[in-house]
Coordinates of C-alpha atoms in Angstrom, one line a residue:
M13 CA 56.4 8.2 -24.7
Q14 CA 55.6 7.5 -21.0
S15 CA 56.4 10.3 -18.6
A16 CA 58.6 9.7 -15.6
T17 CA 55.6 10.6 -13.3
A18 CA 53.3 8.1 -15.0
W19 CA 56.0 5.4 -14.8
L20 CA 56.6 6.0 -11.1
Q21 CA 52.8 6.0 -10.3
E22 CA 52.3 2.8 -12.3
T23 CA 55.3 1.1 -10.6
T24 CA 54.0 2.1 -7.2
R25 CA 50.6 0.6 -7.9
S26 CA 52.2 -2.7 -9.1
W27 CA 53.6 -3.2 -5.6
I28 CA 50.3 -3.0 -3.8
P29 CA 49.4 -6.4 -2.3
S30 CA 46.2 -8.0 -3.5
P31 CA 43.2 -7.8 -1.1
T32 CA 43.5 -11.6 -0.5
Q33 CA 47.3 -12.0 -0.4
F34 CA 47.5 -12.1 3.3
D35 CA 44.2 -13.9 4.0
G36 CA 46.2 -17.1 4.8
A37 CA 48.5 -15.5 7.3
R38 CA 45.6 -13.6 8.9
G39 CA 43.7 -16.8 9.2
H40 CA 46.0 -17.9 12.0
R41 CA 44.9 -14.9 14.2
T42 CA 42.2 -16.7 16.1
E43 CA 44.5 -19.6 17.2
I44 CA 47.3 -17.2 18.1
E45 CA 44.9 -15.1 20.2
K46 CA 43.4 -18.2 21.9
K47 CA 46.8 -19.6 22.8
L48 CA 48.2 -16.4 24.2
D49 CA 45.1 -15.7 26.2
A50 CA 45.2 -19.2 27.7
K51 CA 48.9 -19.2 28.4
L52 CA 49.7 -15.6 29.3
G53 CA 46.4 -13.7 29.5
I54 CA 45.6 -10.9 27.1
F55 CA 43.3 -7.9 27.0
R56 CA 43.1 -7.6 23.3
M57 CA 44.9 -8.3 20.0
F58 CA 44.6 -6.0 17.0
E59 CA 46.2 -5.5 13.6
I60 CA 48.9 -2.9 13.2
G61 CA 51.6 -2.2 10.6
S62 CA 51.8 -1.4 6.9
L63 CA 49.0 -3.7 5.8
R64 CA 46.7 -2.1 8.3
H65 CA 47.9 1.3 7.2
G66 CA 47.4 0.6 3.5
T67 CA 51.2 0.9 2.7
G68 CA 52.1 -2.7 2.5
I69 CA 54.6 -4.0 -0.2
Y70 CA 53.9 -7.1 -2.3
H71 CA 55.9 -10.1 -1.2
H72 CA 57.5 -8.2 1.7
S73 CA 55.0 -7.0 4.2
D74 CA 53.7 -9.3 7.0
A75 CA 50.5 -9.6 8.9
D76 CA 51.3 -7.6 12.1
Y77 CA 49.5 -7.7 15.4
L78 CA 50.0 -6.0 18.8
V79 CA 48.9 -8.2 21.7
S80 CA 48.1 -6.5 25.0
L81 CA 49.3 -8.8 27.8
K82 CA 47.9 -9.0 31.3
G83 CA 50.1 -8.9 34.3
S84 CA 53.1 -6.7 35.3
Q85 CA 55.5 -5.5 32.6
P86 CA 58.9 -7.2 33.1
I87 CA 62.1 -5.2 33.3
S88 CA 63.5 -6.7 30.1
P89 CA 61.4 -6.9 26.9
W90 CA 63.1 -10.2 26.1
T91 CA 61.1 -11.8 28.9
A92 CA 57.9 -10.9 27.2
L93 CA 59.2 -11.8 23.8
N94 CA 60.5 -15.2 24.9
N95 CA 57.2 -15.9 26.8
V96 CA 55.2 -15.2 23.6
K97 CA 57.6 -17.3 21.5
A98 CA 57.4 -20.2 23.9
A99 CA 53.6 -20.1 23.9
L100 CA 53.3 -19.9 20.2
Q101 CA 55.9 -22.6 19.6
E102 CA 53.8 -24.9 21.9
R103 CA 50.7 -24.3 19.8
F104 CA 52.5 -24.5 16.4
P105 CA 55.4 -27.0 17.0
Y106 CA 56.2 -27.5 13.3
T107 CA 56.3 -23.8 12.5
T108 CA 59.6 -21.8 12.6
I109 CA 59.1 -19.1 15.2
V110 CA 61.8 -16.5 15.9
V111 CA 62.3 -13.4 17.9
R112 CA 63.0 -10.3 15.7
Q113 CA 62.7 -7.4 18.2
P114 CA 60.2 -5.9 18.7
A115 CA 58.2 -8.9 17.5
V116 CA 57.8 -12.6 17.5
V117 CA 57.7 -13.9 13.9
C118 CA 55.7 -17.0 13.0
R119 CA 56.8 -18.2 9.6
F120 CA 53.7 -20.0 8.4
N121 CA 53.7 -21.6 4.9
D122 CA 51.0 -19.2 3.8
G123 CA 52.7 -16.0 5.1
D124 CA 54.5 -14.6 8.1
V125 CA 52.7 -13.2 11.1
E126 CA 54.5 -10.8 13.5
V127 CA 53.2 -10.6 17.1
V128 CA 54.4 -7.6 19.1
P129 CA 53.9 -8.0 22.9
G130 CA 52.7 -4.9 24.7
Y131 CA 51.5 -3.6 28.0
I132 CA 48.8 -1.0 28.6
T133 CA 50.1 2.2 30.1
P134 CA 48.3 5.4 31.1
S135 CA 49.2 6.7 27.6
G136 CA 49.4 4.1 24.8
Y137 CA 51.2 0.8 24.8
S138 CA 54.7 -0.1 26.1
I139 CA 56.4 -2.4 23.5
P140 CA 59.9 -3.6 22.9
D141 CA 62.2 -0.9 21.4
P142 CA 64.2 -2.3 18.5
T143 CA 67.3 -0.5 20.0
G144 CA 66.7 -2.0 23.5
G145 CA 64.4 -1.5 26.4
W146 CA 60.8 -0.4 26.1
M147 CA 59.1 2.4 24.2
I148 CA 55.6 3.9 24.2
T149 CA 53.6 3.7 21.0
H150 CA 50.1 4.7 19.9
P151 CA 49.5 2.6 16.8
E152 CA 45.9 3.4 16.3
E153 CA 46.5 7.2 16.7
H154 CA 49.4 6.9 14.3
N155 CA 47.2 5.2 11.7
T156 CA 44.6 8.0 12.1
W157 CA 47.3 10.6 11.7
V158 CA 48.6 9.0 8.5
N159 CA 45.1 8.7 7.1
D160 CA 44.4 12.3 7.9
V161 CA 47.5 13.5 6.0
N162 CA 46.7 11.1 3.2
R163 CA 43.4 12.7 2.5
N164 CA 45.2 15.7 1.1
L165 CA 46.9 15.8 -2.3
D166 CA 45.1 12.7 -3.7
G167 CA 46.6 10.2 -1.3
A168 CA 50.2 11.3 -1.8
A169 CA 51.3 10.3 1.7
K170 CA 50.7 6.6 1.2
K171 CA 52.0 6.6 -2.4
L172 CA 55.3 8.2 -1.2
A173 CA 55.5 5.8 1.8
R174 CA 55.1 2.8 -0.5
Q175 CA 57.9 4.2 -2.9
V176 CA 60.5 4.6 -0.1
K177 CA 59.5 1.1 1.2
I178 CA 60.1 -0.4 -2.3
W179 CA 63.6 1.1 -2.1
K180 CA 64.1 -0.3 1.4
Y181 CA 63.2 -3.9 0.3
Q182 CA 64.7 -3.9 -3.2
R183 CA 67.9 -2.4 -2.0
N184 CA 68.0 -4.3 1.3
V185 CA 68.3 -1.2 3.4
P186 CA 68.3 -2.0 7.2
V187 CA 65.9 0.8 8.1
S188 CA 62.5 0.6 9.9
S189 CA 59.5 0.7 7.5
C190 CA 57.5 2.5 10.2
Y191 CA 60.1 5.2 10.3
L192 CA 60.1 5.6 6.6
E193 CA 56.3 5.8 6.5
M194 CA 56.2 8.5 9.2
R195 CA 59.0 10.5 7.5
A196 CA 57.1 10.3 4.1
A197 CA 53.8 11.4 5.7
K198 CA 55.6 14.2 7.6
H199 CA 57.0 15.5 4.4
I200 CA 53.6 15.5 2.6
D201 CA 52.0 17.1 5.7
G202 CA 54.1 20.2 5.0
E203 CA 53.5 20.4 1.2
S204 CA 50.8 22.4 -0.7
S205 CA 51.2 20.3 -3.9
Y206 CA 52.5 16.9 -5.0
N207 CA 54.8 15.9 -7.8
P208 CA 55.9 12.2 -7.5
V209 CA 59.4 12.6 -8.9
W210 CA 60.2 15.8 -7.1
D211 CA 58.7 14.7 -3.7
L212 CA 60.5 11.4 -3.9
Y213 CA 63.8 13.3 -4.2
L214 CA 62.9 15.7 -1.5
T215 CA 62.0 12.9 0.9
F216 CA 65.3 11.1 0.4
R217 CA 67.1 14.5 0.7
K218 CA 65.4 15.1 4.1
L219 CA 66.3 11.6 5.3
Q220 CA 69.9 12.4 4.4
T221 CA 69.9 15.8 6.0
A222 CA 68.5 14.2 9.2
Q223 CA 71.2 11.4 8.9
L224 CA 68.4 8.9 9.7
G225 CA 68.1 10.5 13.2
A226 CA 65.2 9.6 15.5
M227 CA 62.0 11.3 14.6
N228 CA 59.6 12.9 17.1
D229 CA 56.1 11.2 17.2
P230 CA 54.0 13.5 14.9
T231 CA 51.0 13.0 17.1
G232 CA 53.0 14.2 20.1
L233 CA 51.9 11.1 22.1
G234 CA 54.6 8.4 22.0
S235 CA 58.3 7.7 22.0
R236 CA 60.5 8.9 19.1
F237 CA 60.7 6.7 16.0
T238 CA 64.2 5.3 15.4
A239 CA 65.4 4.4 12.0
T240 CA 67.8 1.5 12.7
S241 CA 68.5 -1.0 15.5
S242 CA 72.3 -0.7 15.6
D243 CA 75.2 1.5 14.6
A244 CA 76.3 -1.0 12.0
S245 CA 72.8 -1.0 10.4
R246 CA 72.8 2.8 10.5
L247 CA 76.1 3.1 8.6
D248 CA 74.9 0.6 6.0
A249 CA 71.6 2.4 5.6
L250 CA 73.3 5.8 5.3
S251 CA 75.6 4.5 2.6
K252 CA 72.7 3.3 0.6
L253 CA 70.7 6.5 1.3
N254 CA 73.5 8.6 -0.1
T255 CA 73.3 6.6 -3.3
A256 CA 69.6 6.9 -3.4
V257 CA 69.8 10.7 -3.0
S258 CA 72.2 10.9 -6.0
R259 CA 69.9 8.8 -8.2
A260 CA 66.8 10.6 -7.1
E261 CA 68.4 14.0 -7.8
K262 CA 69.4 12.9 -11.3
A263 CA 65.9 11.6 -12.0
K264 CA 64.5 14.9 -10.8
D265 CA 66.9 16.9 -13.1
Y266 CA 66.2 14.7 -16.1
Y267 CA 62.5 15.1 -15.5
R268 CA 62.8 18.8 -15.2
N269 CA 64.5 18.9 -18.6
D270 CA 61.8 16.7 -20.1
D271 CA 64.2 13.8 -20.6
H272 CA 61.8 11.2 -19.4
V273 CA 63.7 8.2 -20.7
S274 CA 66.8 9.1 -18.6
A275 CA 64.6 10.0 -15.7
I276 CA 62.9 6.6 -15.7
G277 CA 66.4 5.0 -16.0
Q278 CA 67.5 6.7 -12.8
L279 CA 64.2 5.8 -11.0
K280 CA 64.7 2.2 -11.9
L281 CA 68.3 2.3 -10.5
L282 CA 66.9 4.1 -7.4
L283 CA 64.1 1.6 -6.6
G284 CA 65.9 -1.5 -7.9
V285 CA 63.1 -2.5 -10.2

């Protein structure tokens, strides 16, 4: 009989994107970079997001880039977003390109590419805040922090981050994947041991206790991480989170009583797999 822990770990691995899955989407990078530099002027363009962090989800994660624009930062982030969209639409006239704050999304046939416009500041990059206005971020330092945490407990931080992201996508929860990743890593950062079933429950419980409130940047460098982009999204996410906590707690209790069949049943309901 398969244990609940073994099932959860096996399921987590099955959602890891293949090394070549996003090669097509990434193949557009050079043309995107050339066009934005010619049209708007850029300092650099580099990969960010879950694929870069090693926490991407099969069929859901995009190829994400931050493009550092030259010139003065406009008052409204929509100016930068619309300028990037217009430039890319000019280069790719037959591709659907939309603004999904904080990014411009290019829906190529071989995969989506998200381009986040940013401006260099004395500390990090200023990028559009999903809730409005601008925010400061340090994506490279965040990646380093997650990697440092992940070195402990046999890579638990990224395993746990991937599990809560599976829940997000399978249960259509309108919550930031970056927020979930940081919350998962923060949980592991305070633990001395790792049990997949228990720690999944504890992470959902902490999210519920925090009521999906904004999270301080664990590096101490940037703006706070927000979970949702609107009050309506937050209410929807909280409702689904309450259900998740109930299922995760039942899975944990069944697991503790060595009823692995029932524990796996609750984990399947939790993750929507």
